[in-house]
Coordinates of C-alpha atoms in Angstrom, one line a residue:
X7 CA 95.4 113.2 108.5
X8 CA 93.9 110.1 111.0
X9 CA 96.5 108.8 112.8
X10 CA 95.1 105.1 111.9
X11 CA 96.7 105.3 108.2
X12 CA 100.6 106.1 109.7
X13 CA 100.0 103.3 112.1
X14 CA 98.7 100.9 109.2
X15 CA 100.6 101.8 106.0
X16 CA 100.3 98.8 104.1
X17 CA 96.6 98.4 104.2
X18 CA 96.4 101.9 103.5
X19 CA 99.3 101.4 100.2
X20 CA 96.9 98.5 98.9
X21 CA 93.7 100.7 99.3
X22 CA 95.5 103.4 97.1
X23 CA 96.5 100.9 94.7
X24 CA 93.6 99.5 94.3
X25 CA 91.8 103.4 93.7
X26 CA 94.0 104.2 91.4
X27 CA 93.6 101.1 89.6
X28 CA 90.5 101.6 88.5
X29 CA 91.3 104.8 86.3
X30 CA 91.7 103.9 82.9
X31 CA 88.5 101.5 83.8
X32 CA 86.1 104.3 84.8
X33 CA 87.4 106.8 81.7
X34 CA 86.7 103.6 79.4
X35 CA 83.2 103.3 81.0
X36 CA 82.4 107.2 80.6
X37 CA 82.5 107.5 77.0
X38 CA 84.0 111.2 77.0
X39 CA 86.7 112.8 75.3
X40 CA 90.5 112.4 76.4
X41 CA 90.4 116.8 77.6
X42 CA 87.2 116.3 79.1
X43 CA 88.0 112.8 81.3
X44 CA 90.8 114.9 82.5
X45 CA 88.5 118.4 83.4
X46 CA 86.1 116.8 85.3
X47 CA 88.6 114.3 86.9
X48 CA 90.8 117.2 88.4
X49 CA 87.5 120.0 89.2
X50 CA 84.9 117.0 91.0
X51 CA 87.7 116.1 93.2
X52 CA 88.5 119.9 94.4
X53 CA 85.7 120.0 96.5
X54 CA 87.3 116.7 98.6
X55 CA 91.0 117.9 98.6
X56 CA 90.1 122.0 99.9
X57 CA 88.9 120.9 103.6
X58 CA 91.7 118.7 104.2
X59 CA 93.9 121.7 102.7
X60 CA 92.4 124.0 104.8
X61 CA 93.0 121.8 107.9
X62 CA 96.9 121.3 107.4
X63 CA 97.1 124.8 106.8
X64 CA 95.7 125.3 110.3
X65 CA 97.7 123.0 112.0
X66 CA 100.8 124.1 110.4
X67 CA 100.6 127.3 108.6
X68 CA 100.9 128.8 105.8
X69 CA 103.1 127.3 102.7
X70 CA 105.7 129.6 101.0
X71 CA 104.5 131.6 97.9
X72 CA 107.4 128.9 96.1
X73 CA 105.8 125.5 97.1
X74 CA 102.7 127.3 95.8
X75 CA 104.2 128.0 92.6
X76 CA 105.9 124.4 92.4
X77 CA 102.8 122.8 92.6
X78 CA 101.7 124.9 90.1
X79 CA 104.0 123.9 87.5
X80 CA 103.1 120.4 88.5
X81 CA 99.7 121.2 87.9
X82 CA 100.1 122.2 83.8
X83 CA 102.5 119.0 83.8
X84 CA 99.7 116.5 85.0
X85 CA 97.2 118.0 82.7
X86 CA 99.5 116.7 79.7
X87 CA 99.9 113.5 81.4
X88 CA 96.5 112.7 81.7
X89 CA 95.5 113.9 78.0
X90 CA 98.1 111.7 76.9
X91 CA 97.3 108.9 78.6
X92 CA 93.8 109.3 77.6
X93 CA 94.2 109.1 74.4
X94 CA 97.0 105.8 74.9
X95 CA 93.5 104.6 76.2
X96 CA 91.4 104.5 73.4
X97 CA 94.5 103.6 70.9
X98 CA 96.1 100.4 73.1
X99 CA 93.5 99.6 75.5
X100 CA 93.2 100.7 79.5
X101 CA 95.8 98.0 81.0
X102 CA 98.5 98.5 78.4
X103 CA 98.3 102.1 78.5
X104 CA 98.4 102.1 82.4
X105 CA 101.7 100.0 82.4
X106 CA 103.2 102.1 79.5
X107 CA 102.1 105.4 81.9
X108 CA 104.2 103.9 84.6
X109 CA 107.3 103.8 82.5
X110 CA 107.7 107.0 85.0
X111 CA 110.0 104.8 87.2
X112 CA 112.7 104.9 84.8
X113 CA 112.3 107.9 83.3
X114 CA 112.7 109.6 86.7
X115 CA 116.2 108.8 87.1
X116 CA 117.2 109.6 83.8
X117 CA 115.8 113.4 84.1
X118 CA 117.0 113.4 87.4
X119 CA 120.3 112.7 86.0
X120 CA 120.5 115.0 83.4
X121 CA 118.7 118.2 85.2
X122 CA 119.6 117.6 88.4
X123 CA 122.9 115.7 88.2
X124 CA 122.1 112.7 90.6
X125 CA 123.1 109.5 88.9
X126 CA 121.4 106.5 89.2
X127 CA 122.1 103.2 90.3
X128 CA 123.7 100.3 88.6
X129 CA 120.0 98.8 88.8
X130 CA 118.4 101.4 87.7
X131 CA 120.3 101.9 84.6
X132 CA 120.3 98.1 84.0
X133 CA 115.9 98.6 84.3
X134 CA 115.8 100.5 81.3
X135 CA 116.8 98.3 78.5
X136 CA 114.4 95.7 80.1
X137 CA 111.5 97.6 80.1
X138 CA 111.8 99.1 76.9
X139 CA 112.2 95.9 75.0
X140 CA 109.2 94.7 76.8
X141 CA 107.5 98.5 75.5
X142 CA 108.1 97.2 72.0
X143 CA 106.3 94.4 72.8
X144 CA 103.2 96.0 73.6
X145 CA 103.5 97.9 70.4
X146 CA 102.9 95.1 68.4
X147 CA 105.3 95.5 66.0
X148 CA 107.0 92.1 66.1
X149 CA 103.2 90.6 65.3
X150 CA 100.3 91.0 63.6
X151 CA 96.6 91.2 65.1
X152 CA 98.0 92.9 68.2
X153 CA 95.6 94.0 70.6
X154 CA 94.4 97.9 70.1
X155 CA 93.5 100.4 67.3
X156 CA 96.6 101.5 66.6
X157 CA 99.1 99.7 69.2
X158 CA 102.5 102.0 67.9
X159 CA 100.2 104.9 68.4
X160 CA 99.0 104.1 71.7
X161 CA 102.7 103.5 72.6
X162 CA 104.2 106.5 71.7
X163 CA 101.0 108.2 73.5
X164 CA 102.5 106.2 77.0
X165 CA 105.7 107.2 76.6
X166 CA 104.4 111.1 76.2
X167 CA 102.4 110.2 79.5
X168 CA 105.3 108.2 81.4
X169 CA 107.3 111.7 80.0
X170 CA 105.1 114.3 82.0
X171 CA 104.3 112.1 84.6
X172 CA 108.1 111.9 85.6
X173 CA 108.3 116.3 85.6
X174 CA 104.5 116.2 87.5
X175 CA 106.4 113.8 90.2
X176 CA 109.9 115.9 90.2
X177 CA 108.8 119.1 90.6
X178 CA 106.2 117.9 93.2
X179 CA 108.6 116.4 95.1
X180 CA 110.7 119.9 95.1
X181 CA 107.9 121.7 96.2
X182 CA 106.0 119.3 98.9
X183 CA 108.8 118.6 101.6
X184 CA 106.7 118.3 104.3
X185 CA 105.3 114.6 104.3
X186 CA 102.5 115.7 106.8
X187 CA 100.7 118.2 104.9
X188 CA 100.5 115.5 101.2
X189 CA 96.7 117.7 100.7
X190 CA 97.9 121.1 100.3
X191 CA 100.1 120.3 97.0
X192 CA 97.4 117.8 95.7
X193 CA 94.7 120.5 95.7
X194 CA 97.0 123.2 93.7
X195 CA 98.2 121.3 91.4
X196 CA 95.1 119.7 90.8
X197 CA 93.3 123.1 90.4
X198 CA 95.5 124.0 88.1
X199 CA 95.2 120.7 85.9
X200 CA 91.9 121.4 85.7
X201 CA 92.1 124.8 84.6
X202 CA 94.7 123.6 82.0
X203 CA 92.2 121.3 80.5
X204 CA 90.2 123.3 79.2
X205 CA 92.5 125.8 77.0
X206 CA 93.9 122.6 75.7
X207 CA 90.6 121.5 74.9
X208 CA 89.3 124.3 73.8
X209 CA 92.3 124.0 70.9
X210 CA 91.8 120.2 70.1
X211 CA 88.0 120.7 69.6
X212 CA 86.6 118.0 71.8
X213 CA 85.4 119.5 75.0
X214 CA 82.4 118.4 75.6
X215 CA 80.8 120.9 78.7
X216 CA 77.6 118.9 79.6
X217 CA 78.0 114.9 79.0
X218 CA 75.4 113.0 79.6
X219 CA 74.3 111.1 83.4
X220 CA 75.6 108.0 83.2
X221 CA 78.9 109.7 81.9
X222 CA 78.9 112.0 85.0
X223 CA 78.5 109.3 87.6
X224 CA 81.8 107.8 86.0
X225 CA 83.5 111.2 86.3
X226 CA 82.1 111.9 90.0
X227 CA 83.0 108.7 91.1
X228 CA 86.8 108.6 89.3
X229 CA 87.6 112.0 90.5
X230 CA 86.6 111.1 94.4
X231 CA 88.4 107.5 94.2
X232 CA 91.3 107.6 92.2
X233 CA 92.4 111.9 92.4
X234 CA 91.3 112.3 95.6
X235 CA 91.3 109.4 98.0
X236 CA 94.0 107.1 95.7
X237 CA 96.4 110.1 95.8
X238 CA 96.0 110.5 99.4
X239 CA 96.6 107.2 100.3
X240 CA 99.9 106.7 98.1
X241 CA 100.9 110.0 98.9
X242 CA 101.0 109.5 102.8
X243 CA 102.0 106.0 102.6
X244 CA 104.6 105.5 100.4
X245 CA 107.1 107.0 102.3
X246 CA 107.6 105.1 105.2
X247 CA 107.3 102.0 103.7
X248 CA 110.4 99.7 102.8
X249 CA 111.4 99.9 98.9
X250 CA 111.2 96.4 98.2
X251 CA 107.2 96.7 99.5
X252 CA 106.8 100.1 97.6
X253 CA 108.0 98.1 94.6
X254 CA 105.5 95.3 95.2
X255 CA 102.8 97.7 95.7
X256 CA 103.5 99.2 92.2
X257 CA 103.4 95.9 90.6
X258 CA 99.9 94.9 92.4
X259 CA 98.9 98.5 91.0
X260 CA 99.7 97.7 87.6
X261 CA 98.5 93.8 87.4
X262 CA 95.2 95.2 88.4
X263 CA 94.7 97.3 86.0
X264 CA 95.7 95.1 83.4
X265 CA 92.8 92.2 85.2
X266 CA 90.4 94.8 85.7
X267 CA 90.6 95.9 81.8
X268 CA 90.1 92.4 80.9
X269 CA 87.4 91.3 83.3
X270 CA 85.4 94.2 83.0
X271 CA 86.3 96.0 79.6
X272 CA 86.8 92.4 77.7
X273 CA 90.9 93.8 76.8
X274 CA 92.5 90.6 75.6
X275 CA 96.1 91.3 74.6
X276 CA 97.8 89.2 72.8
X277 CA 100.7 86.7 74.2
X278 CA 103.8 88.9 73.2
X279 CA 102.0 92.1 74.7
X280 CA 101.6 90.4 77.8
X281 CA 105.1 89.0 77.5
X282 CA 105.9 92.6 77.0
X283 CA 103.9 93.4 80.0
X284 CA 106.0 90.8 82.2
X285 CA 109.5 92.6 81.3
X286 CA 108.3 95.7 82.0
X287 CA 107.6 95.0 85.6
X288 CA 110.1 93.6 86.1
X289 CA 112.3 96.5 84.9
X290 CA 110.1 98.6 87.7
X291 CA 110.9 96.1 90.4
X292 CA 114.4 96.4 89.2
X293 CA 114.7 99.9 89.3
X294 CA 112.5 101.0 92.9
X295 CA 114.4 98.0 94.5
X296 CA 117.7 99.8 94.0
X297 CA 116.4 103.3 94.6
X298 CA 116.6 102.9 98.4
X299 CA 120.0 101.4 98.3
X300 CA 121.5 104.0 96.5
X301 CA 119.8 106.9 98.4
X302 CA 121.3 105.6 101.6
X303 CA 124.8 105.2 100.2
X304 CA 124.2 108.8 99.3
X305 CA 126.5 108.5 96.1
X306 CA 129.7 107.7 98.3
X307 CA 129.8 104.0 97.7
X308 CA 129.8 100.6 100.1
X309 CA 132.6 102.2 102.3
X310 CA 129.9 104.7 103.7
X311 CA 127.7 101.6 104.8
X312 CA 130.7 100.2 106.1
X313 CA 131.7 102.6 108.2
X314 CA 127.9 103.2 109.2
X315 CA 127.7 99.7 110.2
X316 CA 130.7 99.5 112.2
X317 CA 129.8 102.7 114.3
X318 CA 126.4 101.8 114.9
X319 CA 128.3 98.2 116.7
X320 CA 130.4 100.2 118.3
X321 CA 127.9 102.2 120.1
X322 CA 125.5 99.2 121.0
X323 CA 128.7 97.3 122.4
X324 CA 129.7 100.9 124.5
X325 CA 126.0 101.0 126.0
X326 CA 126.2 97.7 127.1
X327 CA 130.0 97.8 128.8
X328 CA 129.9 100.0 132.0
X329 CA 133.4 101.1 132.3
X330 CA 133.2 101.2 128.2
X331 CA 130.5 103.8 129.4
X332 CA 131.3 105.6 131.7
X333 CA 134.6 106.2 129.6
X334 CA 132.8 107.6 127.3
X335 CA 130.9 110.0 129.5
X336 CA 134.3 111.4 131.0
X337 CA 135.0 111.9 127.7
X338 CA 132.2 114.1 126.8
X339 CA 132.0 115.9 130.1
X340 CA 129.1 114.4 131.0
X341 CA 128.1 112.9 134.2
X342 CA 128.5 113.9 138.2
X343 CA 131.3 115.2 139.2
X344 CA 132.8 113.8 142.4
X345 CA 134.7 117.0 143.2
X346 CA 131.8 119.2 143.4
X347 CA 129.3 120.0 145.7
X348 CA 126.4 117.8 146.6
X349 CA 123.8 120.2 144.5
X350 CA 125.9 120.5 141.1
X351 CA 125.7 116.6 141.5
X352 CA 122.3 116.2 141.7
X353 CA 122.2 119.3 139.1
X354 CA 124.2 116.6 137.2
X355 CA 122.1 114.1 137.2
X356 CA 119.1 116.0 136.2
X357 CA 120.6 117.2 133.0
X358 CA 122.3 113.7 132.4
X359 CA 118.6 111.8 133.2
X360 CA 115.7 111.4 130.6
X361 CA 113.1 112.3 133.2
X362 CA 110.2 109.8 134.0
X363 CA 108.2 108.1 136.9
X364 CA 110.4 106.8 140.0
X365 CA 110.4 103.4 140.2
X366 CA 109.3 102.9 144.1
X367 CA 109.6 98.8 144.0
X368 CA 113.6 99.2 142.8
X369 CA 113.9 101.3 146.0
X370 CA 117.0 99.8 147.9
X371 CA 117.4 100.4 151.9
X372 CA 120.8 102.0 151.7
X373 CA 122.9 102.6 155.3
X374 CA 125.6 104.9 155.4
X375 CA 129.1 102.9 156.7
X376 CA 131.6 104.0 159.4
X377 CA 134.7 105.3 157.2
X378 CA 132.7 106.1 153.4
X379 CA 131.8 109.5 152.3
X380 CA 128.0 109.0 151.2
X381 CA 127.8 111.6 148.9
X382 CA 130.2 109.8 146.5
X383 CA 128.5 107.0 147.0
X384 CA 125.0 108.6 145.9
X385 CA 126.8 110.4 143.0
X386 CA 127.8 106.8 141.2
X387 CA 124.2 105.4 141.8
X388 CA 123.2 108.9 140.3
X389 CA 125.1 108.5 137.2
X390 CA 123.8 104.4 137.5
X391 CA 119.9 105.3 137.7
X392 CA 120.1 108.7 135.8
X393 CA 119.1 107.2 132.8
X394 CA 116.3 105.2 134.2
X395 CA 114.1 108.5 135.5
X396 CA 115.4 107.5 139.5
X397 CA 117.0 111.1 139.9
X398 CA 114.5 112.0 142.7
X399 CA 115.6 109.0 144.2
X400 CA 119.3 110.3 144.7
X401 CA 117.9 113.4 145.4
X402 CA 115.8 112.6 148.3
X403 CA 118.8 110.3 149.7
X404 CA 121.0 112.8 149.2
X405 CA 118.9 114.8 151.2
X406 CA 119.1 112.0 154.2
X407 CA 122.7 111.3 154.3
X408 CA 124.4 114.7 153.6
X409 CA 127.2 115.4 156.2
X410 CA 129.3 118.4 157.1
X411 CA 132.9 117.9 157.6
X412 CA 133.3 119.4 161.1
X413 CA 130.4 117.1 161.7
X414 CA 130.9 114.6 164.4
X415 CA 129.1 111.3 163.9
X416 CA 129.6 107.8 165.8
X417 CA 127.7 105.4 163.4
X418 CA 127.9 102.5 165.9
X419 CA 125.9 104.0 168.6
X420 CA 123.7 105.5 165.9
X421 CA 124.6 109.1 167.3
X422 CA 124.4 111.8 164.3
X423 CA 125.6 115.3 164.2
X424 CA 123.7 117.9 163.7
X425 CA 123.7 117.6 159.6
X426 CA 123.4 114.2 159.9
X427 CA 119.9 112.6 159.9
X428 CA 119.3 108.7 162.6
X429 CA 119.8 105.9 161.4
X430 CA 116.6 105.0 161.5
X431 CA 115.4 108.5 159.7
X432 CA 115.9 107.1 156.1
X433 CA 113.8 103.6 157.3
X434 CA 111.2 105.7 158.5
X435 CA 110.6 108.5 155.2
X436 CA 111.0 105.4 153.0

């Protein structure tokens, strides 16, 4: 994938949203049966999704035979959630039936509960009676003259859709761990959608094989915007974006579908459906808000952050303290070691340093004195400037002023043994 859309996330999030958006629009506007919106959606966009699965698998391998088999199952579970939201489409309208399909958010930690045993949050749990009093709102049964043909119908249809959609996005998820290959697992599971389609079409009665032109440029253009390029997008962005902005982006998502249906489409619902509308996102913002929070507690409570937080001060406060740092390297062995020979210091050093360019302008003039071992000297400004990348530095001074013990040196005439460079040597090589 282009490097552009990791560096820009958010402008890549809102161009997802706004894709996907558009889908219940562009089925509206097609005029085709629920099975054959959802053919045509998931076989146009296969030609898009293969290159770009045949790239990752170039740059990264193969998959195993079971993330192939994962996003199989996700495939047959996406073909019933796009039937049945189809079909919540021509009962309660494209906006209601898009925010219904997004129950997902909810329903997701209740599977995940009971299949996998991971319990939500407090938040999470407190989301759902929100944003099913606000699905009985959209139903219209507290009103007459609601908005749809049949709004209790069209209801239960979204619930059946926000059903399928949560085991599409589970068993996705457990078969598409690596976030830099999001095409490979798109283009299974939406071959296999497709496929799907069609025996379940078959049995209904209302596939419809050749629909007319208009009704194909509506397809082609629903399948390359919202399956192929609005997956993409969410699928590669999502992730490393904050949850309180993943929550806003579902929101946008959803209140433009709802505008679009009414702009475009003429979808008036009625004041309690929109009402109904209202608490249901704001049982979504409830529930992704606290999904972050309680995946970094990891199910062990505040005293895990706690103690996070007070190690992560304690290391900033060690890196900044010197002794406190050099305490700490003793402790772990790490470091030169003043005993040793001049090369297992500077052997030292290497392994302790981080590599790098040598700054030349930080370059200090450095004497040896009458009456101080240099080499114990070099190893503290090796264990001082290992971090910085300066190790050739000490090596090349260590180099200079390396002295043999039986050597005989009179530093005030400037008189050197024979392992023991002028004074003026190291002015000169600098």
């Amino acid at each position: 994938m282009p490097s552009r859309l990791y560096d820009r996330p958010v402008a890549a999030a809102l161009a997802g949203a706004l894709a996907i958006s558009f889908s219940g629009i562009l089925f509206r506007a097609a005029h085709v049966s629920p099975s054959t919106g959802a053919m045509y959606r998931c076989l146009l966009a296969l030609p898009v999704l293969w290159p770009l699965s045949r790239l990752e698998d170039r740059k990264y391998g193969p998959r195993p035979l079971r993330q192939h088999a994962l996003a199989w199952l996700a495939g047959v579970l996406f073909a019933l959630d796009l039937i049945a939201w189809h079909y919540g489409i021509e009962q309660v309208g494209a906006g209601l039936a898009t925010v219904l399909g997004n129950l997902q958010v909810v329903f997701v930690g209740l599977l995940a509960w009971a299949i996998l045993g991971e319990r939500p949050s407090n938040r999470s749990l407190a989301a759902i009676p929100v944003a099913l009093f606000g699905v009985l709102l959209i139903s219209g049964i507290f009103e007459s003259g609601a908005y749809g043909k049949n709004p209790g119908l069209g209801v239960l249809y979204g619930i059946l859709t926000a059903l399928a959609y949560s085991g599409f996005l589970l068993v996705l998820r457990a078969g598409n761990a690596d976030l830099r290959r999001p095409a490979g697992p798109l283009f299974d599971a939406t071959l296999v959608s497709g496929l799907t389609c069609i025996p379940i079409g078959l049995t209904i009665g209302n596939l419809d094989w050749t629909p007319g032109w208009p009704a194909w440029g509506y397809l082609l253009l629903l399948a390359w915007s919202s399956q192929a390029l609005g997956w993409l997008l969410i699928s590669i962005t999502l992730p490393r974006l904050p949850a309180a902005l993943t929550a806003v982006l579902l929101t946008f998502q959803l209140v433009l579908s709802v505008l679009f249906a009414w702009a475009i489409l003429d979808e008036s619902p009625s004041a309690l459906q929109l009402g109904g509308v209202a608490l249901v996102l704001c049982g979504l913002l409830i529930a992704t808000t606290g999904r972050r929070q309680a995946r970094v507690a990891g199910g062990k409570g505040c005293d895990q952050i706690r103690v996070h937080g007070l190690r992560l001060l304690g290391r900033a406060v060690v890196r900044q303290v010197p002794v406190l740092r050099r305490l700490r390297d003793a402790r772990r062995g790490r470091g030169c070691r003043r005993g040793g020979s001049l090369e297992a210091d500077v052997a030292a050093c290497r392994r302790q340093g981080r590599g790098g360019r040598a700054h030349s302008h930080r370059r200090r003039r450095a004497r040896p004195r009458a009456g101080r071992r240099p080499r114990a000297r070099l190893a503290r400004a090796g264990r001082r400037r290992a971090g910085r990348g300066q190790v050739d530095i000490v090596v090349e001074r260590a180099a200079l002023h390396q002295r043999r013990p039986d050597d005989a040196t009179d530093h005030r005439r400037g008189v050197s043994g024979p392992g023991q460079a002028p004074r003026g040597a190291a002015r000169r090589r600098r």
